[in-house]
Amino acid sequence: MTRIVSRSDALARGFSDAELQRYCRTKAWRRLRPGKFVSRSEFDTLSATEKHRVVAEAVYKSATADDTVLSHVSAAVFHGLDVEASDLRRVHLTRNRIGGSRKSKLRIVHAAAYSPSEVTLVDGVRVTTLARTIADIGRSLTFENAVCLADLAARRKKLTRDQVLAVLDACPTHPDNRKARRVANFMDGRAESGGESLCRIVLHELGYAPRLQVGLADADGEFARVDFYLDDIFTVVEFDGRIKYGRLVPEGQTPSDVAWKEKRREDRIRSGGAQVVRLTYDDLQHPERIARSIRAAADRARKSPPPTLTIGR
């Protein structure tokens, strides 16, 4: 973990203010906040999420109010969620008070009541609990971004819908509770990536209610687990983020091996009477294209012999 050096610690170790200024001027150190420094060579190797965590810790430790906690996407980072698709330019803090929210170039200070049970300690830093964090994210981010993070929290951290709803119920007059409640009611940990979360939203907006991570079996047994299955029209929808053709290729295999296995699997699905629609991130920007593809697949399924596949849960 990248270590933050405070001015007081540096002076206690024999450094002078002139030396600290020289380190920053020569770019050996990066000044995060007044009196808070980090090695620039270490900082520059970090991901966007890791950099935000370091800056957020420095901002938190510079706060003078005892009721200050990290919150929103900054708390999500401390809970181990990948938030690189979110705006990480400013650190989010919450103070336990009714008014006085403010923004600066580096931080957003939210004024919102919280209970002691909604705060936890992560590596010595006070942050909102995961349930409160997702509730705050649901209140403040777009539906799409909030669902991606809520699904991730459900998948990785086993956060439940009821836990988020309990946080919202504890503050029933919050003006953005309706937004957050929609997110909580939609969250589903079976979505295995941000792309699948976005795909699920698009399918829902098109009027479909897909089943997630469904097992398919034929006479030889179960052979596939698919991202989405549309029961009434015997259609499988698969999201292809292309990761499985790159860095997540199993050891001993090549991307072409994985692509060939996918083709054989898809042929087996079709021979069992179901149709397959494959979607990419680009497709998600064009819902009308997805709608046409699904209608075409449903039409093919209707003209084919009855499916022989067994559909699992």
mmCIF file of C-alpha atoms in Angstrom:
data_model
loop_
_atom_site.group_PDB
_atom_site.id
_atom_site.type_symbol
_atom_site.label_atom_id
_atom_site.label_comp_id
_atom_site.label_asym_id
_atom_site.label_seq_id
_atom_site.Cartn_x
_atom_site.Cartn_y
_atom_site.Cartn_z
ATOM 1 C CA MET A 1 0.000 0.000 0.000
ATOM 2 C CA THR A 2 1.287 3.443 -0.941
ATOM 3 C CA ARG A 3 2.375 5.289 2.200
ATOM 4 C CA ILE A 4 1.281 8.864 2.854
ATOM 5 C CA VAL A 5 3.960 10.967 4.547
ATOM 6 C CA SER A 6 2.793 13.802 6.776
ATOM 7 C CA ARG A 7 4.781 16.960 7.327
ATOM 8 C CA SER A 8 4.901 16.352 11.081
ATOM 9 C CA ASP A 9 6.317 12.842 10.589
ATOM 10 C CA ALA A 10 8.908 14.118 8.109
ATOM 11 C CA LEU A 11 10.027 16.903 10.450
ATOM 12 C CA ALA A 12 10.245 14.428 13.345
ATOM 13 C CA ARG A 13 12.566 12.286 11.206
ATOM 14 C CA GLY A 14 14.915 15.233 10.604
ATOM 15 C CA PHE A 15 13.680 16.635 7.298
ATOM 16 C CA SER A 16 13.266 20.385 6.933
ATOM 17 C CA ASP A 17 10.463 22.319 5.254
ATOM 18 C CA ALA A 18 12.977 23.443 2.634
ATOM 19 C CA GLU A 19 13.752 19.823 1.805
ATOM 20 C CA LEU A 20 10.047 18.967 1.552
ATOM 21 C CA GLN A 21 9.548 21.886 -0.828
ATOM 22 C CA ARG A 22 12.512 20.751 -2.914
ATOM 23 C CA TYR A 23 11.175 17.176 -3.156
ATOM 24 C CA CYS A 24 7.867 18.524 -4.466
ATOM 25 C CA ARG A 25 9.574 20.982 -6.803
ATOM 26 C CA THR A 26 11.747 18.251 -8.320
ATOM 27 C CA LYS A 27 8.666 15.978 -8.529
ATOM 28 C CA ALA A 28 10.152 13.278 -6.335
ATOM 29 C CA TRP A 29 7.133 13.733 -4.085
ATOM 30 C CA ARG A 30 3.566 14.679 -4.885
ATOM 31 C CA ARG A 31 1.699 16.996 -2.514
ATOM 32 C CA LEU A 32 -1.794 15.529 -2.004
ATOM 33 C CA ARG A 33 -2.947 18.088 0.533
ATOM 34 C CA PRO A 34 -1.102 20.715 2.563
ATOM 35 C CA GLY A 35 1.184 18.681 4.812
ATOM 36 C CA LYS A 36 0.421 15.343 3.093
ATOM 37 C CA PHE A 37 2.858 13.853 0.572
ATOM 38 C CA VAL A 38 3.400 10.651 -1.377
ATOM 39 C CA SER A 39 6.203 9.264 -3.529
ATOM 40 C CA ARG A 40 5.424 10.298 -7.093
ATOM 41 C CA SER A 41 7.101 7.192 -8.577
ATOM 42 C CA GLU A 42 4.781 4.981 -6.504
ATOM 43 C CA PHE A 43 1.691 7.085 -7.095
ATOM 44 C CA ASP A 44 2.105 7.177 -10.868
ATOM 45 C CA THR A 45 2.016 3.363 -11.117
ATOM 46 C CA LEU A 46 -1.399 3.121 -9.437
ATOM 47 C CA SER A 47 -4.738 2.597 -11.173
ATOM 48 C CA ALA A 48 -7.336 5.364 -11.102
ATOM 49 C CA THR A 49 -9.164 3.629 -8.252
ATOM 50 C CA GLU A 50 -5.951 3.173 -6.242
ATOM 51 C CA LYS A 51 -4.983 6.814 -6.756
ATOM 52 C CA HIS A 52 -8.395 7.912 -5.541
ATOM 53 C CA ARG A 53 -7.984 5.812 -2.414
ATOM 54 C CA VAL A 54 -4.659 7.481 -1.585
ATOM 55 C CA VAL A 55 -6.024 10.973 -2.196
ATOM 56 C CA ALA A 56 -9.207 10.187 -0.250
ATOM 57 C CA GLU A 57 -7.179 9.012 2.749
ATOM 58 C CA ALA A 58 -5.122 12.214 2.667
ATOM 59 C CA VAL A 59 -8.250 14.367 2.438
ATOM 60 C CA TYR A 60 -9.923 12.453 5.269
ATOM 61 C CA LYS A 61 -6.871 12.790 7.531
ATOM 62 C CA SER A 62 -6.795 16.526 6.828
ATOM 63 C CA ALA A 63 -10.414 16.977 7.934
ATOM 64 C CA THR A 64 -10.817 18.769 11.238
ATOM 65 C CA ALA A 65 -14.433 17.855 12.069
ATOM 66 C CA ASP A 66 -14.835 14.722 14.198
ATOM 67 C CA ASP A 67 -18.052 13.700 12.419
ATOM 68 C CA THR A 68 -16.386 13.450 8.989
ATOM 69 C CA VAL A 69 -16.559 10.085 7.178
ATOM 70 C CA LEU A 70 -15.701 9.022 3.645
ATOM 71 C CA SER A 71 -18.842 8.244 1.647
ATOM 72 C CA HIS A 72 -20.338 7.629 -1.796
ATOM 73 C CA VAL A 73 -17.818 6.416 -4.419
ATOM 74 C CA SER A 74 -14.886 7.220 -2.097
ATOM 75 C CA ALA A 75 -16.284 4.790 0.481
ATOM 76 C CA ALA A 76 -16.931 2.274 -2.308
ATOM 77 C CA VAL A 77 -13.208 2.344 -3.104
ATOM 78 C CA PHE A 78 -12.362 1.498 0.518
ATOM 79 C CA HIS A 79 -14.869 -1.369 0.381
ATOM 80 C CA GLY A 80 -12.898 -2.830 -2.535
ATOM 81 C CA LEU A 81 -15.299 -2.037 -5.364
ATOM 82 C CA ASP A 82 -14.036 -1.167 -8.839
ATOM 83 C CA VAL A 83 -15.350 2.342 -9.469
ATOM 84 C CA GLU A 84 -13.139 3.356 -12.404
ATOM 85 C CA ALA A 85 -16.237 4.070 -14.522
ATOM 86 C CA SER A 86 -17.275 6.704 -11.962
ATOM 87 C CA ASP A 87 -16.126 10.303 -11.631
ATOM 88 C CA LEU A 88 -13.097 10.113 -9.329
ATOM 89 C CA ARG A 89 -11.923 13.699 -9.619
ATOM 90 C CA ARG A 90 -13.239 14.653 -6.177
ATOM 91 C CA VAL A 91 -13.316 12.930 -2.806
ATOM 92 C CA HIS A 92 -16.706 12.459 -1.150
ATOM 93 C CA LEU A 93 -17.092 13.144 2.551
ATOM 94 C CA THR A 94 -20.214 13.192 4.706
ATOM 95 C CA ARG A 95 -20.760 15.163 7.909
ATOM 96 C CA ASN A 96 -23.494 14.209 10.357
ATOM 97 C CA ARG A 97 -25.524 17.396 10.121
ATOM 98 C CA ILE A 98 -28.537 18.793 8.309
ATOM 99 C CA GLY A 99 -27.076 21.653 6.253
ATOM 100 C CA GLY A 100 -23.753 22.939 5.000
ATOM 101 C CA SER A 101 -22.956 20.842 1.927
ATOM 102 C CA ARG A 102 -20.181 22.309 -0.159
ATOM 103 C CA LYS A 103 -17.908 21.542 -3.092
ATOM 104 C CA SER A 104 -14.349 22.413 -4.005
ATOM 105 C CA LYS A 105 -11.980 21.339 -6.744
ATOM 106 C CA LEU A 106 -10.810 18.375 -4.669
ATOM 107 C CA ARG A 107 -13.738 17.336 -2.485
ATOM 108 C CA ILE A 108 -17.510 17.243 -2.025
ATOM 109 C CA VAL A 109 -18.763 17.517 1.536
ATOM 110 C CA HIS A 110 -22.282 16.119 1.951
ATOM 111 C CA ALA A 111 -24.430 17.124 4.901
ATOM 112 C CA ALA A 112 -26.586 14.133 5.858
ATOM 113 C CA ALA A 113 -27.547 12.416 9.079
ATOM 114 C CA TYR A 114 -26.074 8.986 9.737
ATOM 115 C CA SER A 115 -26.296 6.586 12.659
ATOM 116 C CA PRO A 116 -23.284 4.935 14.336
ATOM 117 C CA SER A 117 -24.363 1.629 12.784
ATOM 118 C CA GLU A 118 -23.871 3.155 9.310
ATOM 119 C CA VAL A 119 -20.151 3.835 9.856
ATOM 120 C CA THR A 120 -17.310 1.333 9.854
ATOM 121 C CA LEU A 121 -13.519 1.448 10.056
ATOM 122 C CA VAL A 122 -11.375 0.367 7.089
ATOM 123 C CA ASP A 123 -7.596 0.554 7.568
ATOM 124 C CA GLY A 124 -8.010 3.238 10.205
ATOM 125 C CA VAL A 125 -10.340 5.369 8.079
ATOM 126 C CA ARG A 126 -13.994 5.949 9.003
ATOM 127 C CA VAL A 127 -16.230 5.182 6.017
ATOM 128 C CA THR A 128 -19.926 4.584 5.525
ATOM 129 C CA THR A 129 -20.927 0.918 5.654
ATOM 130 C CA LEU A 130 -21.386 -0.881 2.357
ATOM 131 C CA ALA A 131 -25.190 -0.731 2.595
ATOM 132 C CA ARG A 132 -25.144 3.008 3.351
ATOM 133 C CA THR A 133 -22.575 3.536 0.585
ATOM 134 C CA ILE A 134 -24.763 1.846 -2.043
ATOM 135 C CA ALA A 135 -27.794 3.762 -0.760
ATOM 136 C CA ASP A 136 -25.881 7.042 -1.180
ATOM 137 C CA ILE A 137 -24.672 6.012 -4.624
ATOM 138 C CA GLY A 138 -28.243 5.134 -5.608
ATOM 139 C CA ARG A 139 -29.343 8.597 -4.493
ATOM 140 C CA SER A 140 -26.616 10.472 -6.352
ATOM 141 C CA LEU A 141 -25.459 8.606 -9.482
ATOM 142 C CA THR A 142 -27.311 7.739 -12.666
ATOM 143 C CA PHE A 143 -29.430 4.605 -12.545
ATOM 144 C CA GLU A 144 -26.996 2.789 -14.834
ATOM 145 C CA ASN A 145 -23.871 3.596 -12.818
ATOM 146 C CA ALA A 146 -25.582 2.902 -9.515
ATOM 147 C CA VAL A 147 -26.894 -0.486 -10.666
ATOM 148 C CA CYS A 148 -23.418 -1.528 -11.858
ATOM 149 C CA LEU A 149 -21.971 -0.780 -8.409
ATOM 150 C CA ALA A 150 -24.937 -2.301 -6.554
ATOM 151 C CA ASP A 151 -24.667 -5.502 -8.601
ATOM 152 C CA LEU A 152 -20.919 -5.591 -7.922
ATOM 153 C CA ALA A 153 -21.481 -5.161 -4.176
ATOM 154 C CA ALA A 154 -24.059 -7.957 -4.236
ATOM 155 C CA ARG A 155 -21.776 -10.249 -6.231
ATOM 156 C CA ARG A 156 -18.467 -9.599 -4.455
ATOM 157 C CA LYS A 157 -19.581 -8.628 -0.950
ATOM 158 C CA LYS A 158 -22.932 -10.472 -0.671
ATOM 159 C CA LEU A 159 -24.768 -7.216 -0.009
ATOM 160 C CA THR A 160 -28.522 -7.784 -0.099
ATOM 161 C CA ARG A 161 -31.404 -5.708 -1.354
ATOM 162 C CA ASP A 162 -32.969 -5.729 2.101
ATOM 163 C CA GLN A 163 -29.828 -4.251 3.666
ATOM 164 C CA VAL A 164 -29.922 -1.281 1.294
ATOM 165 C CA LEU A 165 -33.674 -0.832 1.719
ATOM 166 C CA ALA A 166 -33.232 -0.806 5.508
ATOM 167 C CA VAL A 167 -30.840 2.153 5.181
ATOM 168 C CA LEU A 168 -33.348 3.993 3.014
ATOM 169 C CA ASP A 169 -36.195 3.220 5.415
ATOM 170 C CA ALA A 170 -34.139 4.701 8.262
ATOM 171 C CA CYS A 171 -34.246 8.103 6.524
ATOM 172 C CA PRO A 172 -37.650 8.124 4.805
ATOM 173 C CA THR A 173 -37.699 11.870 4.060
ATOM 174 C CA HIS A 174 -34.524 11.958 1.960
ATOM 175 C CA PRO A 175 -35.500 13.612 -1.355
ATOM 176 C CA ASP A 176 -33.620 11.072 -3.506
ATOM 177 C CA ASN A 177 -34.825 7.901 -1.794
ATOM 178 C CA ARG A 178 -37.087 7.041 -4.714
ATOM 179 C CA LYS A 179 -34.069 6.907 -7.054
ATOM 180 C CA ALA A 180 -32.115 4.744 -4.631
ATOM 181 C CA ARG A 181 -35.068 2.445 -3.961
ATOM 182 C CA ARG A 182 -35.337 1.752 -7.681
ATOM 183 C CA VAL A 183 -31.671 0.758 -7.711
ATOM 184 C CA ALA A 184 -32.027 -1.458 -4.632
ATOM 185 C CA ASN A 185 -35.047 -3.251 -6.040
ATOM 186 C CA PHE A 186 -33.243 -3.866 -9.335
ATOM 187 C CA MET A 187 -29.830 -4.962 -8.005
ATOM 188 C CA ASP A 188 -28.841 -8.562 -8.708
ATOM 189 C CA GLY A 189 -25.523 -10.189 -7.817
ATOM 190 C CA ARG A 190 -25.894 -12.757 -10.589
ATOM 191 C CA ALA A 191 -24.783 -10.151 -13.131
ATOM 192 C CA GLU A 192 -21.133 -11.137 -13.555
ATOM 193 C CA SER A 193 -19.749 -7.870 -14.945
ATOM 194 C CA GLY A 194 -20.581 -4.236 -15.431
ATOM 195 C CA GLY A 195 -21.426 -5.036 -19.040
ATOM 196 C CA GLU A 196 -23.960 -7.644 -17.953
ATOM 197 C CA SER A 197 -25.499 -5.130 -15.543
ATOM 198 C CA LEU A 198 -25.907 -2.617 -18.358
ATOM 199 C CA CYS A 199 -27.247 -5.322 -20.662
ATOM 200 C CA ARG A 200 -29.802 -6.285 -18.029
ATOM 201 C CA ILE A 201 -30.981 -2.678 -17.818
ATOM 202 C CA VAL A 202 -31.414 -2.441 -21.589
ATOM 203 C CA LEU A 203 -33.355 -5.716 -21.743
ATOM 204 C CA HIS A 204 -35.612 -4.502 -18.939
ATOM 205 C CA GLU A 205 -36.234 -1.205 -20.729
ATOM 206 C CA LEU A 206 -37.157 -3.156 -23.866
ATOM 207 C CA GLY A 207 -39.822 -4.971 -21.871
ATOM 208 C CA TYR A 208 -38.065 -8.296 -21.246
ATOM 209 C CA ALA A 209 -37.699 -10.074 -17.918
ATOM 210 C CA PRO A 210 -34.703 -12.352 -18.479
ATOM 211 C CA ARG A 211 -33.538 -15.079 -16.156
ATOM 212 C CA LEU A 212 -29.849 -14.736 -15.257
ATOM 213 C CA GLN A 213 -27.132 -17.412 -15.297
ATOM 214 C CA VAL A 214 -29.434 -20.189 -16.471
ATOM 215 C CA GLY A 215 -28.140 -23.717 -17.023
ATOM 216 C CA LEU A 216 -28.972 -25.482 -20.299
ATOM 217 C CA ALA A 217 -28.971 -29.276 -20.699
ATOM 218 C CA ASP A 218 -29.636 -31.707 -23.524
ATOM 219 C CA ALA A 219 -29.742 -35.482 -23.630
ATOM 220 C CA ASP A 220 -26.054 -35.615 -22.683
ATOM 221 C CA GLY A 221 -26.466 -33.395 -19.605
ATOM 222 C CA GLU A 222 -25.891 -29.743 -18.734
ATOM 223 C CA PHE A 223 -23.402 -28.146 -21.093
ATOM 224 C CA ALA A 224 -23.864 -24.396 -20.805
ATOM 225 C CA ARG A 225 -24.630 -21.593 -18.383
ATOM 226 C CA VAL A 226 -25.878 -18.543 -20.241
ATOM 227 C CA ASP A 227 -26.004 -14.892 -19.228
ATOM 228 C CA PHE A 228 -29.699 -14.339 -19.949
ATOM 229 C CA TYR A 229 -32.590 -16.542 -21.030
ATOM 230 C CA LEU A 230 -35.890 -15.231 -22.385
ATOM 231 C CA ASP A 231 -38.355 -17.984 -21.596
ATOM 232 C CA ASP A 232 -41.331 -17.164 -23.785
ATOM 233 C CA ILE A 233 -39.313 -16.785 -26.980
ATOM 234 C CA PHE A 234 -36.665 -19.492 -26.387
ATOM 235 C CA THR A 235 -33.835 -17.023 -26.849
ATOM 236 C CA VAL A 236 -30.436 -16.836 -25.154
ATOM 237 C CA VAL A 237 -28.768 -13.429 -24.807
ATOM 238 C CA GLU A 238 -25.022 -13.447 -24.200
ATOM 239 C CA PHE A 239 -22.950 -10.383 -23.389
ATOM 240 C CA ASP A 240 -19.507 -10.491 -24.971
ATOM 241 C CA GLY A 241 -17.078 -8.165 -23.240
ATOM 242 C CA ARG A 242 -14.178 -9.850 -25.077
ATOM 243 C CA ILE A 243 -12.263 -10.338 -21.826
ATOM 244 C CA LYS A 244 -12.469 -14.100 -22.194
ATOM 245 C CA TYR A 245 -10.642 -13.766 -25.513
ATOM 246 C CA GLY A 246 -7.812 -11.803 -23.903
ATOM 247 C CA ARG A 247 -6.238 -11.707 -20.464
ATOM 248 C CA LEU A 248 -8.636 -14.282 -18.952
ATOM 249 C CA VAL A 249 -7.883 -17.045 -21.431
ATOM 250 C CA PRO A 250 -7.336 -20.247 -19.388
ATOM 251 C CA GLU A 251 -3.740 -21.388 -19.028
ATOM 252 C CA GLY A 252 -2.697 -23.654 -21.856
ATOM 253 C CA GLN A 253 -5.290 -22.263 -24.274
ATOM 254 C CA THR A 254 -5.223 -19.562 -26.921
ATOM 255 C CA PRO A 255 -7.920 -16.992 -27.745
ATOM 256 C CA SER A 256 -8.779 -19.035 -30.829
ATOM 257 C CA ASP A 257 -9.289 -22.120 -28.619
ATOM 258 C CA VAL A 258 -11.768 -20.185 -26.491
ATOM 259 C CA ALA A 259 -13.562 -18.812 -29.580
ATOM 260 C CA TRP A 260 -13.856 -22.340 -31.013
ATOM 261 C CA LYS A 261 -15.321 -23.676 -27.776
ATOM 262 C CA GLU A 262 -17.817 -20.811 -27.759
ATOM 263 C CA LYS A 263 -18.862 -21.657 -31.315
ATOM 264 C CA ARG A 264 -19.359 -25.345 -30.468
ATOM 265 C CA ARG A 265 -21.370 -24.385 -27.397
ATOM 266 C CA GLU A 266 -23.547 -22.011 -29.414
ATOM 267 C CA ASP A 267 -24.132 -24.652 -32.110
ATOM 268 C CA ARG A 268 -25.288 -27.050 -29.399
ATOM 269 C CA ILE A 269 -27.722 -24.448 -28.027
ATOM 270 C CA ARG A 270 -29.206 -23.906 -31.482
ATOM 271 C CA SER A 271 -29.448 -27.619 -32.203
ATOM 272 C CA GLY A 272 -31.530 -27.858 -29.025
ATOM 273 C CA GLY A 273 -34.048 -25.414 -30.454
ATOM 274 C CA ALA A 274 -33.062 -22.129 -28.774
ATOM 275 C CA GLN A 275 -31.742 -19.065 -30.559
ATOM 276 C CA VAL A 276 -28.724 -16.973 -29.523
ATOM 277 C CA VAL A 277 -28.203 -13.210 -29.596
ATOM 278 C CA ARG A 278 -24.717 -11.941 -28.780
ATOM 279 C CA LEU A 279 -24.269 -8.350 -27.608
ATOM 280 C CA THR A 280 -21.241 -6.095 -27.144
ATOM 281 C CA TYR A 281 -20.692 -2.762 -25.409
ATOM 282 C CA ASP A 282 -21.297 -1.020 -28.733
ATOM 283 C CA ASP A 283 -24.701 -2.704 -29.082
ATOM 284 C CA LEU A 284 -25.739 -1.358 -25.675
ATOM 285 C CA GLN A 285 -25.598 2.153 -27.144
ATOM 286 C CA HIS A 286 -28.254 1.146 -29.706
ATOM 287 C CA PRO A 287 -31.275 -0.430 -27.985
ATOM 288 C CA GLU A 288 -33.247 -0.407 -31.238
ATOM 289 C CA ARG A 289 -30.574 -2.669 -32.768
ATOM 290 C CA ILE A 290 -30.905 -5.062 -29.840
ATOM 291 C CA ALA A 291 -34.695 -5.058 -30.158
ATOM 292 C CA ARG A 292 -34.437 -6.012 -33.844
ATOM 293 C CA SER A 293 -31.968 -8.804 -33.116
ATOM 294 C CA ILE A 294 -34.174 -10.283 -30.397
ATOM 295 C CA ARG A 295 -37.307 -10.067 -32.561
ATOM 296 C CA ALA A 296 -35.468 -11.836 -35.375
ATOM 297 C CA ALA A 297 -34.275 -14.562 -32.968
ATOM 298 C CA ALA A 298 -37.799 -15.001 -31.600
ATOM 299 C CA ASP A 299 -39.128 -15.344 -35.145
ATOM 300 C CA ARG A 300 -36.540 -18.020 -35.936
ATOM 301 C CA ALA A 301 -37.403 -19.881 -32.738
ATOM 302 C CA ARG A 302 -41.109 -19.771 -33.571
ATOM 303 C CA LYS A 303 -40.476 -21.342 -36.995
ATOM 304 C CA SER A 304 -38.199 -24.064 -35.591
ATOM 305 C CA PRO A 305 -39.207 -27.404 -34.046
ATOM 306 C CA PRO A 306 -40.063 -27.213 -30.325
ATOM 307 C CA PRO A 307 -36.920 -26.872 -28.166
ATOM 308 C CA THR A 308 -35.538 -30.053 -26.656
ATOM 309 C CA LEU A 309 -33.318 -28.303 -24.126
ATOM 310 C CA THR A 310 -33.907 -28.573 -20.409
ATOM 311 C CA ILE A 311 -33.813 -25.164 -18.765
ATOM 312 C CA GLY A 312 -32.315 -25.055 -15.285
ATOM 313 C CA ARG A 313 -32.372 -22.336 -12.636
#
